[in-house]
Structures are given as C-alpha cells and as structure tokens.
XYZ file of C-alpha atoms in Angstrom:
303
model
C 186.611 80.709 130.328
C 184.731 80.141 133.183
C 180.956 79.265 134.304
C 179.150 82.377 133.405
C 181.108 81.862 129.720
C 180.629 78.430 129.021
C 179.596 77.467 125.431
C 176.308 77.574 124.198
C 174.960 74.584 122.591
C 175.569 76.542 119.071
C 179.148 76.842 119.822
C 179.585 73.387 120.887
C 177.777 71.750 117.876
C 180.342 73.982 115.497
C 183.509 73.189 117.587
C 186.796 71.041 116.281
C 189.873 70.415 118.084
C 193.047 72.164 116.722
C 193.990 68.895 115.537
C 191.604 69.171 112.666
C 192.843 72.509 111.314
C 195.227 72.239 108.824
C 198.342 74.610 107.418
C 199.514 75.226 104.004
C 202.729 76.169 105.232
C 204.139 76.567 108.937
C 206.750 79.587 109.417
C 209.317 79.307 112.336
C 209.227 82.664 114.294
C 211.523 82.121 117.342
C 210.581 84.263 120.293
C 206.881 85.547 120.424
C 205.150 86.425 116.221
C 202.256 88.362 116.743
C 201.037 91.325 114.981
C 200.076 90.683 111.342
C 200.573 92.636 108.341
C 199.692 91.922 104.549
C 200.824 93.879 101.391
C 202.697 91.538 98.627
C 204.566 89.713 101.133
C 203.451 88.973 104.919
C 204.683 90.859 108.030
C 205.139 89.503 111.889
C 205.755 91.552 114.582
C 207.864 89.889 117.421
C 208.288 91.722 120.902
C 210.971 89.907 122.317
C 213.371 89.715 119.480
C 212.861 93.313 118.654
C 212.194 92.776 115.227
C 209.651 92.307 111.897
C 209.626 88.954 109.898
C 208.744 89.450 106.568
C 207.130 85.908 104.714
C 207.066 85.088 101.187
C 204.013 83.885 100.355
C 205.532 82.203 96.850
C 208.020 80.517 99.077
C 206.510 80.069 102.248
C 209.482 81.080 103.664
C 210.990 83.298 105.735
C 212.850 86.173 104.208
C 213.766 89.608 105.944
C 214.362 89.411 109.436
C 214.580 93.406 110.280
C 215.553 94.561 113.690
C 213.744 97.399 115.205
C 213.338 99.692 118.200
C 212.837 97.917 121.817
C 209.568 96.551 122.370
C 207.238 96.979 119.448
C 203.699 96.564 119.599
C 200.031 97.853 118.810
C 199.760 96.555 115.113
C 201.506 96.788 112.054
C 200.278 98.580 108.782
C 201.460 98.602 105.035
C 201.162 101.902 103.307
C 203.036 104.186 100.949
C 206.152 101.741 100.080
C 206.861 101.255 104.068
C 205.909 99.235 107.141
C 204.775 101.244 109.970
C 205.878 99.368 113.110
C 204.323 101.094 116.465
C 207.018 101.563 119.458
C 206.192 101.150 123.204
C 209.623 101.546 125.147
C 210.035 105.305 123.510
C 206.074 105.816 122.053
C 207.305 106.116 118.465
C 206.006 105.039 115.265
C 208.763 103.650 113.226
C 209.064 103.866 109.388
C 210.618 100.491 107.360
C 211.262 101.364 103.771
C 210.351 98.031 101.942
C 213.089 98.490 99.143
C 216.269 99.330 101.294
C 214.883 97.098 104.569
C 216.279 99.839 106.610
C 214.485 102.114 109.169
C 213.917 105.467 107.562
C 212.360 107.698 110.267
C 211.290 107.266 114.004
C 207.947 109.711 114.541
C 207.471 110.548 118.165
C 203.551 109.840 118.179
C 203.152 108.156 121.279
C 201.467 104.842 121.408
C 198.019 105.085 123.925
C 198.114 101.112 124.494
C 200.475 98.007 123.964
C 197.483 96.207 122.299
C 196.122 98.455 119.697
C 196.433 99.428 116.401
C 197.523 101.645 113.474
C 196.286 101.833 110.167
C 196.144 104.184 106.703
C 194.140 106.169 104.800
C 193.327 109.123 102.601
C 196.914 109.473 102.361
C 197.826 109.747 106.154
C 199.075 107.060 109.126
C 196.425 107.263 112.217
C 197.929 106.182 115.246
C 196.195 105.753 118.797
C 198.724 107.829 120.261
C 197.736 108.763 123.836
C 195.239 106.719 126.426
C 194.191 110.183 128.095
C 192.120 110.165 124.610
C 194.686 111.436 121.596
C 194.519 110.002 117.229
C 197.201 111.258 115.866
C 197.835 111.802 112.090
C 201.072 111.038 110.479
C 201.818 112.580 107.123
C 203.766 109.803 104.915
C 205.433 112.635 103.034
C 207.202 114.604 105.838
C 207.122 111.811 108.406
C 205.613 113.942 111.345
C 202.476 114.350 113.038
C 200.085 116.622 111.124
C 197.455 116.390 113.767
C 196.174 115.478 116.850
C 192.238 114.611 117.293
C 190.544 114.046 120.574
C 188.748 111.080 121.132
C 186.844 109.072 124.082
C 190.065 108.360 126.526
C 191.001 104.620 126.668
C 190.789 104.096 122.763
C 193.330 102.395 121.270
C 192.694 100.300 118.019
C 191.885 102.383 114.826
C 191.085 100.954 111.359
C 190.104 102.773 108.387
C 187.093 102.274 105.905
C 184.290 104.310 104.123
C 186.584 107.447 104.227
C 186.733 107.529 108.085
C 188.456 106.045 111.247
C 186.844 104.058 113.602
C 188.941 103.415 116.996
C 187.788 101.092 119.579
C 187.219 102.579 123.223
C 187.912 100.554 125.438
C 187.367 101.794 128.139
C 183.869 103.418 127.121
C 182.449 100.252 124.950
C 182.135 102.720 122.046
C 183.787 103.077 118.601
C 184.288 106.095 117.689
C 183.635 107.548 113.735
C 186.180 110.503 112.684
C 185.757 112.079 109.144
C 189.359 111.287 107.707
C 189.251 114.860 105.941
C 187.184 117.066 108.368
C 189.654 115.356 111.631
C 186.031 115.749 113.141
C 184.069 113.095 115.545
C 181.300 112.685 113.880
C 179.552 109.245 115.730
C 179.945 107.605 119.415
C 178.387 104.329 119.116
C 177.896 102.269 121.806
C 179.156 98.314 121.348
C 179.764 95.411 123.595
C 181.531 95.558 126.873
C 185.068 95.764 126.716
C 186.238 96.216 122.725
C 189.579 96.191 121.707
C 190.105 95.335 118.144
C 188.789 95.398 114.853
C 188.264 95.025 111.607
C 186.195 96.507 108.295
C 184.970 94.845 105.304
C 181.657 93.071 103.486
C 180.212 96.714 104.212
C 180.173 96.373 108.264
C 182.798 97.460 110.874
C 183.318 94.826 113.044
C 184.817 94.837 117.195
C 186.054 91.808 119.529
C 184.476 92.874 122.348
C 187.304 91.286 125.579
C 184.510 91.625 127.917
C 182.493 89.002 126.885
C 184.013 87.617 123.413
C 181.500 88.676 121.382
C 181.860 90.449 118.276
C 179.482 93.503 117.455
C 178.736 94.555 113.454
C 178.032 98.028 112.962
C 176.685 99.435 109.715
C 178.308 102.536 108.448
C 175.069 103.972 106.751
C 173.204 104.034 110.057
C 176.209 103.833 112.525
C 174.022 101.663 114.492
C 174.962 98.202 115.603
C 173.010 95.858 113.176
C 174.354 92.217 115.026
C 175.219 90.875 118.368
C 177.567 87.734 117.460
C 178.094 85.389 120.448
C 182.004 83.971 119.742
C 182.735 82.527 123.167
C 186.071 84.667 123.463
C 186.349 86.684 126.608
C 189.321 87.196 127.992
C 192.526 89.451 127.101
C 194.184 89.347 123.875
C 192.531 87.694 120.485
C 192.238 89.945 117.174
C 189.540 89.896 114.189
C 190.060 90.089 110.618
C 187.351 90.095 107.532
C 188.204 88.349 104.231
C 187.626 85.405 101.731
C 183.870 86.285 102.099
C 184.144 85.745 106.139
C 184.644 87.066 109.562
C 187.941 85.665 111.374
C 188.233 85.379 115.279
C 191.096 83.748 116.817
C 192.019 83.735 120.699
C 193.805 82.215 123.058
C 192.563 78.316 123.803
C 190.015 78.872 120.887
C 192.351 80.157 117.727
C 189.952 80.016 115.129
C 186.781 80.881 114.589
C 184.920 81.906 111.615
C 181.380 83.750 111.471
C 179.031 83.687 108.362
C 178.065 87.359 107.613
C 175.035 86.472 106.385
C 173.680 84.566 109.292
C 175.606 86.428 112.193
C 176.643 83.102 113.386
C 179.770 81.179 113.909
C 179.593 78.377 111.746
C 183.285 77.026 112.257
C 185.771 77.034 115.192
C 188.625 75.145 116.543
C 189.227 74.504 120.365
C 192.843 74.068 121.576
C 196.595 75.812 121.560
C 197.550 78.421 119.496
C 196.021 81.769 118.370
C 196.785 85.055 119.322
C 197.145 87.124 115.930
C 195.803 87.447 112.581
C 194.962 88.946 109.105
C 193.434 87.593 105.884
C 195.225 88.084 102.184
C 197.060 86.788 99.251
C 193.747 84.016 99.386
C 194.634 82.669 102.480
C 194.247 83.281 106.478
C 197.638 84.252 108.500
C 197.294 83.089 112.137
C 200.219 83.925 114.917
C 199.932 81.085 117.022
C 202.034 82.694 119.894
C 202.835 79.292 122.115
C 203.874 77.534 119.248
C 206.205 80.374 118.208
C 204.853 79.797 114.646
C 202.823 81.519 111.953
C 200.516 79.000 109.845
C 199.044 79.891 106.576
C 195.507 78.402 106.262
C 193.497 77.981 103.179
C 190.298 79.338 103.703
C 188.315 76.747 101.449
C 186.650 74.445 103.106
C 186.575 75.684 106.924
C-alpha cells in the first residue's frame, strides 16, 4: 500500500488474517471469476474463459456454464428474465435469456471502461457506454438503445436507487445524479479522489474511492456527502456492495472489509489473498477471490 497509506491504528486493531474468514461453500471457477451478479441463483463473470457461471445457492454448486462474446467485463446485472453481460472486444451489451441459457440479442452500446458497471431500473438497462462522457439507455422490450445522456467524461460505474442513476466519475471525483424518467442531470457531487464503484442501500449511495481507498456516503435527500470512511484500500480494482444490514469492501491483499453504517467505521476486515469482486444476497456475502480462481459464499453472521 505504501507509506503515505499505511493503516491507522483503527484499522489495525479491527484486522484478521484471511485465515480466520470462513466459507459456507467454495465454488471452483477455473480461469479468472469476477463480476458478481444475484437474482435466484448467483452469476460470475470470467474474462478469460469467455463465459458466465451461474451458482446454485441450494446446491452450492456450479450449474450453467454459458459462453459469451470475447472479453466481457464492466459488471453484470439481473433484470427482466435475462442477464445483461457488458462486452469490451466489440462494446456490446449482451442479452442471456435465463430460461433457454442462450444469448438472445447483442446491443451495440459501447462500454466507456473495462471496470465499470451496468445496472436496471424504471424498466430500462443503463450502461456507461462511452468514456468521452455517454449513459446509454437500453429498452428491455426492443433490445436497443432508447437514449443517450451526457455525463462528466471518464464515468463509468452506474447503479440505480431512489428513482435515479448515479455513475461514478472517475476521472472528475464526482457522482453524478440523472432523473431515470426526465434522462436529465440533475446533481454533480463532489466525492473522494479517484471513485470507481458503487453501491446503494440503508438509504445512502455509497463509492470506493481508488485514490485513496476510502469509501464516501452520500445522502440522496441532500445529495451531499454525509461520511468520509477511511477503508485502507487504494489501489486499482476492489468493488463495494451494501446488505445484511452492512457495507462490504473487498480488495486486493485486504478482501474483506465490513463498515458499520451507523458508526461510519470499519469494524471488521481481513488482511491477506483473495478479493477482487463482490455482491450481497440470498443471506449471504459472494466474494470473487480472483488468485484463488474461486468464489466463496460467506455467512454474514458473526463478522
């Protein structure tokens, strides 16, 4: 992490070695599981093998193993009876029917970023599509782009929540609010350095800032940021999820960490290998740990 990043003394009093985190269940994902998705199963996205994993969480085991276009990346959603796997090799958002397995439509969106993210709501996909500063808005029922909204160039993670999207900018350290029925920009707010994803939930919006692995809450009411969390995380990669009543970090040599909402603190986090991706659902946490080419399912209770 370096010098000007090492751990506070309120890190360091929380911290466990990986060896102390336990799984429910362990999945094999030869080649490289990242990107998580959660309806009534569990969804991996894996670069190099060009494909989605689906895993049964009554099983805990692998199921469908569904090959896809060349190099997908930047997220995963669930919405309207379909996985919505983003593209990079052709900038395409692709379209997985969850009955038939099979790919039912390639959209040509464009993808701005290989780390990003796509998500749903009020009836539409939203896609980061272009890093000049594009959101593009799928409709589910023709399969093309209805729209095209500019935003603060450099954005590339959207998520939706209180009826709007709210995309990371990068390359700005803002997040940027857009009315999901107006298509209109209706905040800039101004977060940590660097912010790449995030996550909504227990009434905040919440970013991983890269720049110096903090994590910033905003409140939608106000669209101010109400917290300044200090997570120890800088670097490339990580993701953030929000569920089982807490806020989930997880990076590379630090894979979990978890954050009280009501304190603003971390209260919990594991030092070691693993991390990379994850998501929270089905009552339990879903972490990618990339160099272990596994995805462990982690009960919550207890951490």
């Amino acid at each position: 992490m370096g010098a000007a990043h090492a751990d506070s003394p309120e890190l360091k009093a929380v911290q466990h070695p990986m060896s102390e985190l336990h799984a429910v269940a362990k999945f094999s994902i030869p080649g490289s599981p990242d990107w998580v998705a959660i309806g009534d199963s569990v969804w991996i996205s894996n670069n190099p093998k060009r494909n989605i994993s689906q895993l049964d969480p009554k099983t805990n085991q692998v199921g469908a193993v569904i090959t896809v276009g060349t190099k997908p990346c930047s997220g995963l959603a669930i919405a309207f009876g379909s996985v919505w796997v983003p593209i990079c090799s052709d900038g395409s958002v692709q379209r997985v029917d969850l009955k038939s397995q099979k790919i039912v439509a390639s959209i040509p969106s464009g993808v701005a970023n290989t780390e990003g993210g796509i998500t749903a709501g009020e009836g539409s996909i939203w896609m980061p599509s272009d890093a000049a500063g594009v959101l593009s808005r799928i409709d589910p029922g023709t399969n093309k782009v209805l729209s095209k909204i500019s935003i603060p160039a450099g954005s590339y993670t959207a998520a939706f929540d209180a009826g709007s999207i709210w995309i990371t900018g990068t390359k700005n350290n803002v997040v940027t609010r857009v009315n999901a029925k107006t298509e209109r920009v209706v905040a800039t707010i101004p977060v940590g350095p660097t912010p790449r994803f995030l996550a909504t939930g227990l009434g905040s919006v919440w970013t991983l800032n890269q720049g110096d692995g903090s994590v910033s809450r905003i409140d939608p009411s106000s669209n101010k940021v109400s917290a300044t969390i200090k997570v120890g995380v800088p670097g490339p990669g990580g993701d953030i999820a929000v569920g089982e009543g807490a806020v989930w970090v997880t990076a590379m040599g630090k894979p979990l960490s978890k954050i009280d909402p009501a304190t603003n603190r971390v209260v919990t986090q594991y030092v070691g290998k693993g991390g990379d991706a994850l998501r929270v659902g089905l009552g339990s946490l879903w972490l990618s740990n990339h160099e272990f080419h596994e995805v462990w399912r982690i009960d919550p209770k207890g951490l």
